[in-house]
Short mmCIF file of C-alpha atoms in Angstrom, two decimals:
data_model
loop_
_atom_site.label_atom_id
_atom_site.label_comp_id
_atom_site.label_asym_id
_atom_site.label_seq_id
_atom_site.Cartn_x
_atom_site.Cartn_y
_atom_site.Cartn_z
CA UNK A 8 -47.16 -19.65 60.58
CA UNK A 9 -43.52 -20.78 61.81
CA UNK A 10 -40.70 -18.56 60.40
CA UNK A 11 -39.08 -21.57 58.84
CA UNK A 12 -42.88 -21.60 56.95
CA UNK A 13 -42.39 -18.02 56.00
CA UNK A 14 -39.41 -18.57 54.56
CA UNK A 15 -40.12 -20.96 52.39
CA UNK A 16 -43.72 -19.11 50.83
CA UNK A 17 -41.42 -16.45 50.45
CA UNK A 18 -38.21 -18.52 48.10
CA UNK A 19 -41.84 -20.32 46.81
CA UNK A 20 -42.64 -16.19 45.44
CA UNK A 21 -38.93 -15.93 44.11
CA UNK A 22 -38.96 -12.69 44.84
CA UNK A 23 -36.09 -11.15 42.83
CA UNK A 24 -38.34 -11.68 39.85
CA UNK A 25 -41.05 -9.48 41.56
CA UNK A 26 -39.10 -6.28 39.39
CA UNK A 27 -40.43 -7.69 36.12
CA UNK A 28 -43.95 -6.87 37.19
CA UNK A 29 -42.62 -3.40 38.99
CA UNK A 30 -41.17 -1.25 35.89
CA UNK A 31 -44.39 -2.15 33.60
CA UNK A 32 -46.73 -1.15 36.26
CA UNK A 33 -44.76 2.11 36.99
CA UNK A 34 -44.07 3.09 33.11
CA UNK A 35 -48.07 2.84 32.91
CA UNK A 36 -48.75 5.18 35.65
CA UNK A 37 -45.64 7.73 35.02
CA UNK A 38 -47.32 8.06 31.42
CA UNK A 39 -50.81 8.65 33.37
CA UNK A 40 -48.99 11.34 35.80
CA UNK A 41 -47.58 12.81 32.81
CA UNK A 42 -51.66 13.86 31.25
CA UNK A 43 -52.16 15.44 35.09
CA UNK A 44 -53.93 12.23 36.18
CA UNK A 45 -52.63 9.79 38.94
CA UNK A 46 -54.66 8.16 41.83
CA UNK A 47 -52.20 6.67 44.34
CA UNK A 48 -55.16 4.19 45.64
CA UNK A 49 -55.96 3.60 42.30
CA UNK A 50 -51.92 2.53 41.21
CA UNK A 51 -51.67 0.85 44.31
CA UNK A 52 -54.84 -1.57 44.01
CA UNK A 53 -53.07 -2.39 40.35
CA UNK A 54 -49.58 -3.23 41.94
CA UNK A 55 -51.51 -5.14 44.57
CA UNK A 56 -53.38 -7.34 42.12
CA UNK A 57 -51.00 -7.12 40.11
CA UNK A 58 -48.04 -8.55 42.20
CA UNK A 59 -51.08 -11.30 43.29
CA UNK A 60 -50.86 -12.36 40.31
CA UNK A 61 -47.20 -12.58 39.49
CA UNK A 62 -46.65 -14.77 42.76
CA UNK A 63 -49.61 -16.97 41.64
CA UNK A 64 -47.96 -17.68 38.37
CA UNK A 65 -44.41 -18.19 40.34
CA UNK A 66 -46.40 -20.83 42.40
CA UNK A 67 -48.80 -22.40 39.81
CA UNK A 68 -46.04 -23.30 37.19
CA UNK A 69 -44.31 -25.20 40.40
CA UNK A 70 -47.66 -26.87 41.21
CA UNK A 71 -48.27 -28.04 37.80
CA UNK A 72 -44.88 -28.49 36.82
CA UNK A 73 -44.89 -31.30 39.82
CA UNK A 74 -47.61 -32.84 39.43
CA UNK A 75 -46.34 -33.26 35.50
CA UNK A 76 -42.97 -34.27 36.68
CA UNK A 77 -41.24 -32.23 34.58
CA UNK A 78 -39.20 -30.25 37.58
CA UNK A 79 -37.85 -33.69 39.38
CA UNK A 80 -34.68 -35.28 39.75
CA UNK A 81 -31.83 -32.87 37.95
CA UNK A 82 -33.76 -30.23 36.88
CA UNK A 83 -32.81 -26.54 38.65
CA UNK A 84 -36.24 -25.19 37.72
CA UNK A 85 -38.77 -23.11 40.06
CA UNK A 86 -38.58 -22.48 43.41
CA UNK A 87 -37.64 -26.46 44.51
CA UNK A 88 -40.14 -25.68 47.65
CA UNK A 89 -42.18 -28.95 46.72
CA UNK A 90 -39.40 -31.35 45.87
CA UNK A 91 -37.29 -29.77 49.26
CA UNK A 92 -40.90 -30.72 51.18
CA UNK A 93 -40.95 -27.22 52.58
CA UNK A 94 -44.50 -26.51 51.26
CA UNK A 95 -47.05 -29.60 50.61
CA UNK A 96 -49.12 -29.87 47.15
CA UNK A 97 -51.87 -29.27 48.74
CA UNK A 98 -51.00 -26.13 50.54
CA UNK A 99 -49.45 -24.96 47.17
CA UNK A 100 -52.97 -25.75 45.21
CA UNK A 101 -54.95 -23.30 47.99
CA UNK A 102 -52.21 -20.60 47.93
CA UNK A 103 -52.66 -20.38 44.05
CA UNK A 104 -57.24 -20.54 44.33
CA UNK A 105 -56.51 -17.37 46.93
CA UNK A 106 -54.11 -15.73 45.39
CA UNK A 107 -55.84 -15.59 42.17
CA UNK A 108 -59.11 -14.86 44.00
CA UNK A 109 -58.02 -11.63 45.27
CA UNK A 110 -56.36 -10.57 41.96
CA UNK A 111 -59.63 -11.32 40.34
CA UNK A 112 -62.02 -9.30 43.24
CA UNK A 113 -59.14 -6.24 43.40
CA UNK A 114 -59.44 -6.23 39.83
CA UNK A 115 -63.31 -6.27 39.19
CA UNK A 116 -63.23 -3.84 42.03
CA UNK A 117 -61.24 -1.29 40.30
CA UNK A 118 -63.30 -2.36 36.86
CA UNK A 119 -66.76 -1.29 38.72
CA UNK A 120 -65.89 1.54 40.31
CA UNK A 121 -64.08 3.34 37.48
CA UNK A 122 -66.64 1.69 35.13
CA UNK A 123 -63.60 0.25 33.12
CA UNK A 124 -65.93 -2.37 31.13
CA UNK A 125 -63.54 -2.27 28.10
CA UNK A 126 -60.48 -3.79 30.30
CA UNK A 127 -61.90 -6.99 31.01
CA UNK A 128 -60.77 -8.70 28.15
CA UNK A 129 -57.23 -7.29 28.77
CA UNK A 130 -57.53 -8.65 31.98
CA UNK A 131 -58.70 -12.19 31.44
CA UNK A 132 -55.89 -12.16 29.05
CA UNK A 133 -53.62 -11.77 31.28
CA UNK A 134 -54.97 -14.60 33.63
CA UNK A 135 -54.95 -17.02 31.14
CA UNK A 136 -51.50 -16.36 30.38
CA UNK A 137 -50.58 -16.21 34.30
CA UNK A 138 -52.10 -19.74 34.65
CA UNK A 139 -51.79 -21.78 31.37
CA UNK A 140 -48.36 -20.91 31.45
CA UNK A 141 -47.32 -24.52 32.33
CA UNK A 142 -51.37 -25.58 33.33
CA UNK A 143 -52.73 -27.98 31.02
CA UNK A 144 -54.36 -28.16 28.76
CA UNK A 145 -52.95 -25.63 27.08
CA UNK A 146 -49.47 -25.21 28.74
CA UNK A 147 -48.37 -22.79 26.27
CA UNK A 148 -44.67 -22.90 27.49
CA UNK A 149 -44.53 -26.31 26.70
CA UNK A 150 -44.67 -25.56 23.18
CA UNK A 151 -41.58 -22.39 22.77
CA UNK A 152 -44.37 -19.65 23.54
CA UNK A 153 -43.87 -18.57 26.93
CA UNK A 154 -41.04 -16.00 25.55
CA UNK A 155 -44.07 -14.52 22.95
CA UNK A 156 -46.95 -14.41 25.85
CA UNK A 157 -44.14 -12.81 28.37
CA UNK A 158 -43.32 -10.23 25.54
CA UNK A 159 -47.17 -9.42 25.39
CA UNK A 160 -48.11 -9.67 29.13
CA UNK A 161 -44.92 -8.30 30.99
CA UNK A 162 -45.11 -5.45 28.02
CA UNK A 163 -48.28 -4.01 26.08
CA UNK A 164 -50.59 -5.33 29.05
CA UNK A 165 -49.17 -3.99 31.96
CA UNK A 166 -47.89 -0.92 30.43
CA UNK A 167 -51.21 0.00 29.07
CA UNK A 168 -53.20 -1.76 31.30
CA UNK A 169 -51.72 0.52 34.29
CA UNK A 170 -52.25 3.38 32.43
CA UNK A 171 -55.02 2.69 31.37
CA UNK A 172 -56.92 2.62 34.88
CA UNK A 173 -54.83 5.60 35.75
CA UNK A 174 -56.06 7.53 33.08
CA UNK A 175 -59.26 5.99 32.74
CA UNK A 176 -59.11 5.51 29.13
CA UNK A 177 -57.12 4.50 26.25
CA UNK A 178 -54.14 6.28 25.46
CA UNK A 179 -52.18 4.79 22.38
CA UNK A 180 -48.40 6.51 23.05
CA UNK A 181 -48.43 4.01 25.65
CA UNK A 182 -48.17 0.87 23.36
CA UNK A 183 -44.43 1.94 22.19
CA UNK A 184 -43.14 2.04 25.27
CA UNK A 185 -44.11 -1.08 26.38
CA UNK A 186 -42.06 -2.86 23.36
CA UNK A 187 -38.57 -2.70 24.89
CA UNK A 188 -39.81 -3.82 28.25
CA UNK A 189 -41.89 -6.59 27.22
CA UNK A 190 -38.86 -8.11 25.72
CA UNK A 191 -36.40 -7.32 28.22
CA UNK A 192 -38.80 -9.27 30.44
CA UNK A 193 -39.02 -12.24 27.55
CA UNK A 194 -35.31 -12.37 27.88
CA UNK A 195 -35.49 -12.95 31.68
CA UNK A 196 -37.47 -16.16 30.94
CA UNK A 197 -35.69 -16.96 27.64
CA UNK A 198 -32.01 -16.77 29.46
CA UNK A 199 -33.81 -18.58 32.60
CA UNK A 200 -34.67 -21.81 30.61
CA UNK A 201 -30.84 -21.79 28.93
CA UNK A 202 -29.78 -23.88 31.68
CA UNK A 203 -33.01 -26.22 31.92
CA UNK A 204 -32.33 -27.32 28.05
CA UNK A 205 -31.25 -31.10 28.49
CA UNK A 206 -33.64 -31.89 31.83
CA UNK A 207 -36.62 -30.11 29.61
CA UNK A 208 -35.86 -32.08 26.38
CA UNK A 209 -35.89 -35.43 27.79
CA UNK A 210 -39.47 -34.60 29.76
CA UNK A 211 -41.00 -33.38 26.78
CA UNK A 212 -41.01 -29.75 27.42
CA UNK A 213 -40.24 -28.59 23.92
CA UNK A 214 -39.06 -24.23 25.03
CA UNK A 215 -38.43 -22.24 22.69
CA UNK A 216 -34.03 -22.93 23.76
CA UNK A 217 -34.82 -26.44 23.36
CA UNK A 218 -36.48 -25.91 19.66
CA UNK A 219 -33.50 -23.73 18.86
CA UNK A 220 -30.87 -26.43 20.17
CA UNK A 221 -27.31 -24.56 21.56
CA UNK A 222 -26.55 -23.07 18.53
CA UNK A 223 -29.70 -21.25 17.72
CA UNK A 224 -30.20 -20.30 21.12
CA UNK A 225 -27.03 -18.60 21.22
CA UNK A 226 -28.09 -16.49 18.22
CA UNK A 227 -31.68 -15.82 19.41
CA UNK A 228 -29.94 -14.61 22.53
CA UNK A 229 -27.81 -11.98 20.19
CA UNK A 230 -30.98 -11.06 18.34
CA UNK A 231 -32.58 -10.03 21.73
CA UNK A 232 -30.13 -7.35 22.84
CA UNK A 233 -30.07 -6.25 19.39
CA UNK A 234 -34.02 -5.52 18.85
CA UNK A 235 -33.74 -4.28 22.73
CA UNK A 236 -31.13 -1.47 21.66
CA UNK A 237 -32.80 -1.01 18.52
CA UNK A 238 -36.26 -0.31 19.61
CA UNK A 239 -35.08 2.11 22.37
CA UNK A 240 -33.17 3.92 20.29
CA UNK A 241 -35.99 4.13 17.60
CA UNK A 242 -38.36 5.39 20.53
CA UNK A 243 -35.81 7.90 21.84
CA UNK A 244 -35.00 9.38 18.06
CA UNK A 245 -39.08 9.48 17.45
CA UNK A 246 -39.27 11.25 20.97
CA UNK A 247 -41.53 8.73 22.99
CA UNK A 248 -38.34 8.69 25.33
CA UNK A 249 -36.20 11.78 25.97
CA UNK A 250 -32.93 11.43 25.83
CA UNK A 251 -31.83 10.05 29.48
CA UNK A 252 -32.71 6.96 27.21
CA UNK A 253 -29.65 6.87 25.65
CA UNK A 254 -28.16 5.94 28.77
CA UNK A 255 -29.25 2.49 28.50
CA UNK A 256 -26.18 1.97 26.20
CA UNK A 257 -24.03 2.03 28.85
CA UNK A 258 -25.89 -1.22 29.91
CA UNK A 259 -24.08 -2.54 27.28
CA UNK A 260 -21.06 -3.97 29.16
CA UNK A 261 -23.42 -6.66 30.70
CA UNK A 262 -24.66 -8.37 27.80
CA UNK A 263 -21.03 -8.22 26.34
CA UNK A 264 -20.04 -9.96 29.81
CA UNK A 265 -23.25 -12.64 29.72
CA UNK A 266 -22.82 -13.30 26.22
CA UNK A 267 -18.78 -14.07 26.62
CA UNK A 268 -19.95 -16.48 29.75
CA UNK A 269 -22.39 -18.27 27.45
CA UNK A 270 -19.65 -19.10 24.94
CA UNK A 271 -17.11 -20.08 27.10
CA UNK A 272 -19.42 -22.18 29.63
CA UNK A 273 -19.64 -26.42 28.23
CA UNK A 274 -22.01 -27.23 30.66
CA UNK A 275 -25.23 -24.57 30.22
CA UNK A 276 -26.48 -25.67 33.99
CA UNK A 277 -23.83 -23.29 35.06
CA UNK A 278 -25.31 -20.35 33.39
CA UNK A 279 -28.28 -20.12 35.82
CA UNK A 280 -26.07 -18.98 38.47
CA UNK A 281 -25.46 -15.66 35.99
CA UNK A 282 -28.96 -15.20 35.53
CA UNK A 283 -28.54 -12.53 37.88
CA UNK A 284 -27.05 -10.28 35.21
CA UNK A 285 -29.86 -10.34 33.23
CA UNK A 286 -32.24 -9.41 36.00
CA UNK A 287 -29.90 -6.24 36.54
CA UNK A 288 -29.62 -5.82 33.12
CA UNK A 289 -33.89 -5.34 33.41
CA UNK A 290 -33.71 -3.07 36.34
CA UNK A 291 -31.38 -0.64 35.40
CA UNK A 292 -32.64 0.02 32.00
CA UNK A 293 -36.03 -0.35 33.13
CA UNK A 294 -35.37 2.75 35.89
CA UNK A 295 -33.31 4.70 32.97
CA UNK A 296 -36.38 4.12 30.57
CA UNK A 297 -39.14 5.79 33.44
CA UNK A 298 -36.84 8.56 34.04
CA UNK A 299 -36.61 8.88 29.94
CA UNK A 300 -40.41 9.61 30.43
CA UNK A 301 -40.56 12.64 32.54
#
């Protein structure tokens, strides 16, 4: 493989998006550590499959998105490696059977060994929602769900998932915590398909922005940072956090800053190019929140 071939498998992974799967994964097994059980091999083996996975979905919702035509002509969607000819459909197609190959052996690996029976359904759930993201013939985000399935996957799944094949069982307290970083996550996507609105109305890809209209999504995007802030500081006061989890409100200057640049932008294709503050907005308060569970 050329370097110029490299190059574009890696902007195909998008990997400043690869954090989204990273705090989950790593609230799971701090929660794990915290009972007096961690296996390194063990949290390693989920990051592996997990991060499998996550570049399979990255790749997949190009692939199908394509072939669908929904990310042609002036649409700023996915990674553009298909429509720049960098990577071929067909090379794109084989990348996502591996990729979700080895998730799927790591994974029933780790299920046989720590005779983990009880996961599997967690697991395929998380599959489904990694492919029929944009797959047919379900293509869930076609229909304003992918914010809801994010919220779920990117949150209670990983979170508990991780832990749970840390700890090798169930452990409830973990379901909590995964609330305020499923939908920090769900925002990610949400603010990601802000600037996609007009391109994904007139091909028929109904998001949930697109069902809202400008004015609604402006307001959903409000009622995000609010049940963000409000469900951390619910956690913190109930003690599932300490209280290094207040420090998240002094996050607060970004969404003040993204939400003025919403308002004041007329043309919403501009926005993608602050999508960046949201991602930061994920990382930081994802890294407070772990540290808020030591």
């Amino acid at each position: 493989m050329n370097r110029e071939k490299l190059k574009a498998w890696v902007q195909a992974s998008r990997p400043p998006f690869f954090v989204a799967t990273l705090i989950p994964l790593t609230a799971g097994a701090v929660l794990a550590g915290r009972q007096g059980s961690f296996d390194f091999l063990h949290f390693f083996l989920v990051l592996f499959a997990s991060f499998l996975v996550h570049f399979a979905t990255n790749i997949s919702n190009d692939y199908f998105d394509h072939m669908q035509g929904t990310d042609a002509g002036e649409s700023i969607g996915g990674s553009r490696v298909l429509q720049e000819g960098k990577i071929t459909v067909t090379e794109l197609g084989q990348a996502i059977v591996l990729l979700y190959t080895v998730a799927a052996l790591t994974g029933f690996y780790l299920v046989w060994t720590l005779k983990l029976w009880a996961i599997l359904p967690l697991m395929a759930l998380a599959f489904f929602s990694s492919l029929f993201y944009v797959a047919p013939p379900v293509k869930y985000g076609y229909h304003g769900l992918g914010e809801f399935f994010v919220a779920i996957n990117m949150g209670p799944v990983m979170v508990m998932g991780s832990n749970w094949v840390i700890l090798g069982r169930v452990d409830w307290t973990a379901l909590p915590v995964s609330f305020p970083i499923g939908l920090m996550v769900a925002l990610i996507l949400y603010y990601q398909s802000l600037p996609d609105m007009e391109t994904d109305r007139a091909v028929g890809k109904r998001t949930l922005a697109v069902r809202l209209g400008k004015s609604g999504a402006r307001i959903f995007l409000v009622s995000f940072w609010i049940a963000i802030y409000t469900s951390i500081a619910l956690l913190t006061l109930t003690g599932c956090f300490s209280r290094i989890a207040w420090y998240t409100l002094l996050t607060l200057p970004i969404p003040i800053k993204v939400w003025r640049l919403v308002v004041s932008t007329h043309d919403w294709v501009e926005l993608d190019s602050y999508g960046k503050y949201i991602r930061i907005f994920y990382f930081v308060n994802g890294l407070i929140l772990i540290a808020a569970l030591f």
